[in-house]
PDB file of C-alpha atoms in Angstrom:
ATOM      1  CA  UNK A 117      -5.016 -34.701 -14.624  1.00 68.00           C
ATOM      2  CA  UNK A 118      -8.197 -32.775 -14.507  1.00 86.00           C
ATOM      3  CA  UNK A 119     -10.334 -34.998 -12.880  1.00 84.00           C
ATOM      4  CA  UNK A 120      -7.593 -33.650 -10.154  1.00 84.00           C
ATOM      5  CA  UNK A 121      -8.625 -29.995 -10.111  1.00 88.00           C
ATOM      6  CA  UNK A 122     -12.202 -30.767 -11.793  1.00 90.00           C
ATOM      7  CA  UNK A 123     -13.278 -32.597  -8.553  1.00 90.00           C
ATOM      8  CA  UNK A 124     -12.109 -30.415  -5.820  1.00 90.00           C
ATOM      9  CA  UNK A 125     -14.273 -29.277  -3.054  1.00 89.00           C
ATOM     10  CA  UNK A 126     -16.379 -26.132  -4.476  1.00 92.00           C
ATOM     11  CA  UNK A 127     -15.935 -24.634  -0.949  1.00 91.00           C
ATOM     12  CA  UNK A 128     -12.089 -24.307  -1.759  1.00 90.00           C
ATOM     13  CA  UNK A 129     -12.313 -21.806  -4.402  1.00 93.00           C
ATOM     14  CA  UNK A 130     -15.175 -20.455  -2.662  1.00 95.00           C
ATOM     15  CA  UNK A 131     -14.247 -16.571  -1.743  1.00 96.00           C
ATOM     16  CA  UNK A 132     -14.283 -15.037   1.510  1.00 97.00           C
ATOM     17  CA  UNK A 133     -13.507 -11.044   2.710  1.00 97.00           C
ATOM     18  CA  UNK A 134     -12.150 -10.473   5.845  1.00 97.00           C
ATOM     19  CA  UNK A 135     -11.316  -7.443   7.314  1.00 96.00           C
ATOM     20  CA  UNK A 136      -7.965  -6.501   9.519  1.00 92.00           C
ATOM     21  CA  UNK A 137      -5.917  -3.894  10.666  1.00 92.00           C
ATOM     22  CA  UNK A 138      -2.794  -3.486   9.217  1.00 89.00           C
ATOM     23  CA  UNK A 139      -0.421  -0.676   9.583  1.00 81.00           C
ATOM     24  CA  UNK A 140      -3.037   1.187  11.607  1.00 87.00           C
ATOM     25  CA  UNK A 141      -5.407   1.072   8.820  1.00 89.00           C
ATOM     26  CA  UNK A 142      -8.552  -1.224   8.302  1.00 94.00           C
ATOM     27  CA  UNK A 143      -8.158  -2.819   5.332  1.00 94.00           C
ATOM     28  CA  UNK A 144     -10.451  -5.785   3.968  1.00 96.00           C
ATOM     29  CA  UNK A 145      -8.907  -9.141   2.040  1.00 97.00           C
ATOM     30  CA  UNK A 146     -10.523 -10.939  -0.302  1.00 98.00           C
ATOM     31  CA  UNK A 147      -8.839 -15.165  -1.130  1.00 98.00           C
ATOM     32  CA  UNK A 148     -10.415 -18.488  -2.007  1.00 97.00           C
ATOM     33  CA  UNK A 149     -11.384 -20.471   1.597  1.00 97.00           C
ATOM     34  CA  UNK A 150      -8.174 -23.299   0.674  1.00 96.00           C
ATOM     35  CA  UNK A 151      -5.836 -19.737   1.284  1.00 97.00           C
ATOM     36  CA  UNK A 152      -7.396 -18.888   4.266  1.00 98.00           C
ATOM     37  CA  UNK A 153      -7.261 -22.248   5.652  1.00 97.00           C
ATOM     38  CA  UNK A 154      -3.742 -22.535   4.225  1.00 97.00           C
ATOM     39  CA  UNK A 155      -2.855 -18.928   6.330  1.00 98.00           C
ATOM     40  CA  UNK A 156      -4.742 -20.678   9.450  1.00 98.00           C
ATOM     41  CA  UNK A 157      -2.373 -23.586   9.677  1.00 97.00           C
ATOM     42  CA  UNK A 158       0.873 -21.541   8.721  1.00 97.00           C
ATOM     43  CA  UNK A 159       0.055 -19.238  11.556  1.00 98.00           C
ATOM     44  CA  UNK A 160      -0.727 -21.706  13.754  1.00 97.00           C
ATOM     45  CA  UNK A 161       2.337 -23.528  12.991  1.00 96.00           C
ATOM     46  CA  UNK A 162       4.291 -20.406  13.878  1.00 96.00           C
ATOM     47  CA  UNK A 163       2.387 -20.024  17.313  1.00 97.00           C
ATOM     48  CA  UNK A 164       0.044 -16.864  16.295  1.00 97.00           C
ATOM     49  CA  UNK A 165      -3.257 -15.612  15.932  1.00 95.00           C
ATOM     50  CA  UNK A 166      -3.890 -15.319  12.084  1.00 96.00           C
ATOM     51  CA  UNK A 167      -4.257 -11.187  12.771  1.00 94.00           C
ATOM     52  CA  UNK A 168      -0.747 -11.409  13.969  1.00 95.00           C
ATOM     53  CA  UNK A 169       0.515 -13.471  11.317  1.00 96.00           C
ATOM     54  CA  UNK A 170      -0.770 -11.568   8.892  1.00 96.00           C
ATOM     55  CA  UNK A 171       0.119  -8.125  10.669  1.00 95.00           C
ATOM     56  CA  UNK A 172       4.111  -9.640  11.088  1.00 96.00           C
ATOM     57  CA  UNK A 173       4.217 -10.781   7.758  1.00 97.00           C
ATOM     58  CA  UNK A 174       3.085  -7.370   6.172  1.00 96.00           C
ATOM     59  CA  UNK A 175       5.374  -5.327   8.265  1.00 95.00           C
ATOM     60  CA  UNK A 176       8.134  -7.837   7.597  1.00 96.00           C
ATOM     61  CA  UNK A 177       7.794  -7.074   3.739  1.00 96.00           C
ATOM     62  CA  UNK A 178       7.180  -3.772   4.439  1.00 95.00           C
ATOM     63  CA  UNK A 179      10.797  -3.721   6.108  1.00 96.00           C
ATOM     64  CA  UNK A 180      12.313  -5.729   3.429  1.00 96.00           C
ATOM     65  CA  UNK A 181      10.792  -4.003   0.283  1.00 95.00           C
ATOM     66  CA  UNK A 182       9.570  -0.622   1.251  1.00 94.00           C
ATOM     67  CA  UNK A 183       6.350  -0.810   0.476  1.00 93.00           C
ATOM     68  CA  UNK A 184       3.529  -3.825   0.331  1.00 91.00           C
ATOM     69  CA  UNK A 185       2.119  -4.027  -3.124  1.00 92.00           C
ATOM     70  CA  UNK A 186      -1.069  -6.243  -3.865  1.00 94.00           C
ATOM     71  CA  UNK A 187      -0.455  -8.004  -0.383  1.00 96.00           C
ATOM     72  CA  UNK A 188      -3.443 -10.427  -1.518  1.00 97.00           C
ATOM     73  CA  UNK A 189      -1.320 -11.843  -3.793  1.00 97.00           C
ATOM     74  CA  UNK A 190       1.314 -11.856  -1.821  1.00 97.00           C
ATOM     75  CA  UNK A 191      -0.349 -13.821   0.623  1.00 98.00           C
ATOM     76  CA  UNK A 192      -1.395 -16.865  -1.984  1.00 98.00           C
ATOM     77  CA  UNK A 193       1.692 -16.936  -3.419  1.00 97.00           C
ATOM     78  CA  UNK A 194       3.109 -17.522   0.505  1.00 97.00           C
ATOM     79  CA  UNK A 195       0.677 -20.568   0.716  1.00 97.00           C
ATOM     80  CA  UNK A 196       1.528 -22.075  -3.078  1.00 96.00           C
ATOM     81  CA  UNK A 197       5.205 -21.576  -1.433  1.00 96.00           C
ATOM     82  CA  UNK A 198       4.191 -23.050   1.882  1.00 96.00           C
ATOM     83  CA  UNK A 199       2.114 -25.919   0.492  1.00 94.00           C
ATOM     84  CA  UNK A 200       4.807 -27.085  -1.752  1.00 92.00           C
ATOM     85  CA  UNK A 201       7.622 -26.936   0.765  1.00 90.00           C
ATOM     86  CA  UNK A 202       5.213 -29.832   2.514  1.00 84.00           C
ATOM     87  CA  UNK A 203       4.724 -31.492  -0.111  1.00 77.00           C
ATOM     88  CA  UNK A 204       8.364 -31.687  -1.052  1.00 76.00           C
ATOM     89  CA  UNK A 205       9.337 -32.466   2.455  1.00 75.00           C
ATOM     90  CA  UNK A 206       6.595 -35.085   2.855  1.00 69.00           C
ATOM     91  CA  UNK A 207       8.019 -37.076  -0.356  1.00 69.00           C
ATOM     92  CA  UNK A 208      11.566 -36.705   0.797  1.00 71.00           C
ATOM     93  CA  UNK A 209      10.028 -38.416   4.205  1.00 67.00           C
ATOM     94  CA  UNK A 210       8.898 -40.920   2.698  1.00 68.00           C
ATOM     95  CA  UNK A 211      11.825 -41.159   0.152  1.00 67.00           C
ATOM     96  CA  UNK A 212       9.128 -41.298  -2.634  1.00 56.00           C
ATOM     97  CA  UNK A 213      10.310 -39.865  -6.007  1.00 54.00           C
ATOM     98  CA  UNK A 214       7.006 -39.392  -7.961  1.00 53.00           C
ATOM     99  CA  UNK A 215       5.965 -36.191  -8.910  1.00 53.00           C
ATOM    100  CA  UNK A 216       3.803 -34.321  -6.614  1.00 52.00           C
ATOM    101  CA  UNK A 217       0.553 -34.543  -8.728  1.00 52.00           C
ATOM    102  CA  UNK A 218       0.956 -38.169  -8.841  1.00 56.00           C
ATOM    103  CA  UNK A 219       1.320 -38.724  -5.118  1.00 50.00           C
ATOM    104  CA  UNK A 220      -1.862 -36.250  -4.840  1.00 50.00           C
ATOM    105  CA  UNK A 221      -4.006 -38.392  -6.973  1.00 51.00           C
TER     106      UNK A 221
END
């Protein structure tokens, strides 16, 4: 199992700050390059810009909760969620029952 995460691309956990507007107010975000890509394709799939993904998905939280705490976090947690929804609905495609990490190796 850790030749798995052991022999991942380095540029994956590489980190990368980008800086956006949200709420009126620059702000700068700091993730690993596999998040970023991972907030590319959701965004994509959903027919924005990654700015406006990014700006509709803070103010949606912002709506729902108040306030937007540590929205970095919030943000990989949305791609573990996102990633493993495909994965899940990949398997169930292919009516495969092994276990996620097994089909990944």
């Amino acid at each position: 199992m850790c030749h798995l995460f052991a022999h991942q691309p380095q540029r994956d956990y590489e980190s990368q700050t980008r800086s956006l507007r949200l709420g009126g107010h620059c702000t700068s975000i700091r993730l690993e390059l596999a998040f970023w890509d991972t907030l590319e394709e959701i965004a994509a799939k959903e027919g924005m810009s990654l700015a406006k993904f990014l700006t509709t998905l803070h103010n949606e939280v912002l709506d729902h909760h108040g306030e937007v705490n540590n929205f970095a976090s919030l943000l990989r947690c949305s791609c573990l969620i996102y990633r493993s929804k495909s994965a899940a609905t990949a398997l169930e495609l292919r009516g495969d029952r092994a276990a996620i990490l097994d089909a990944a190796e």
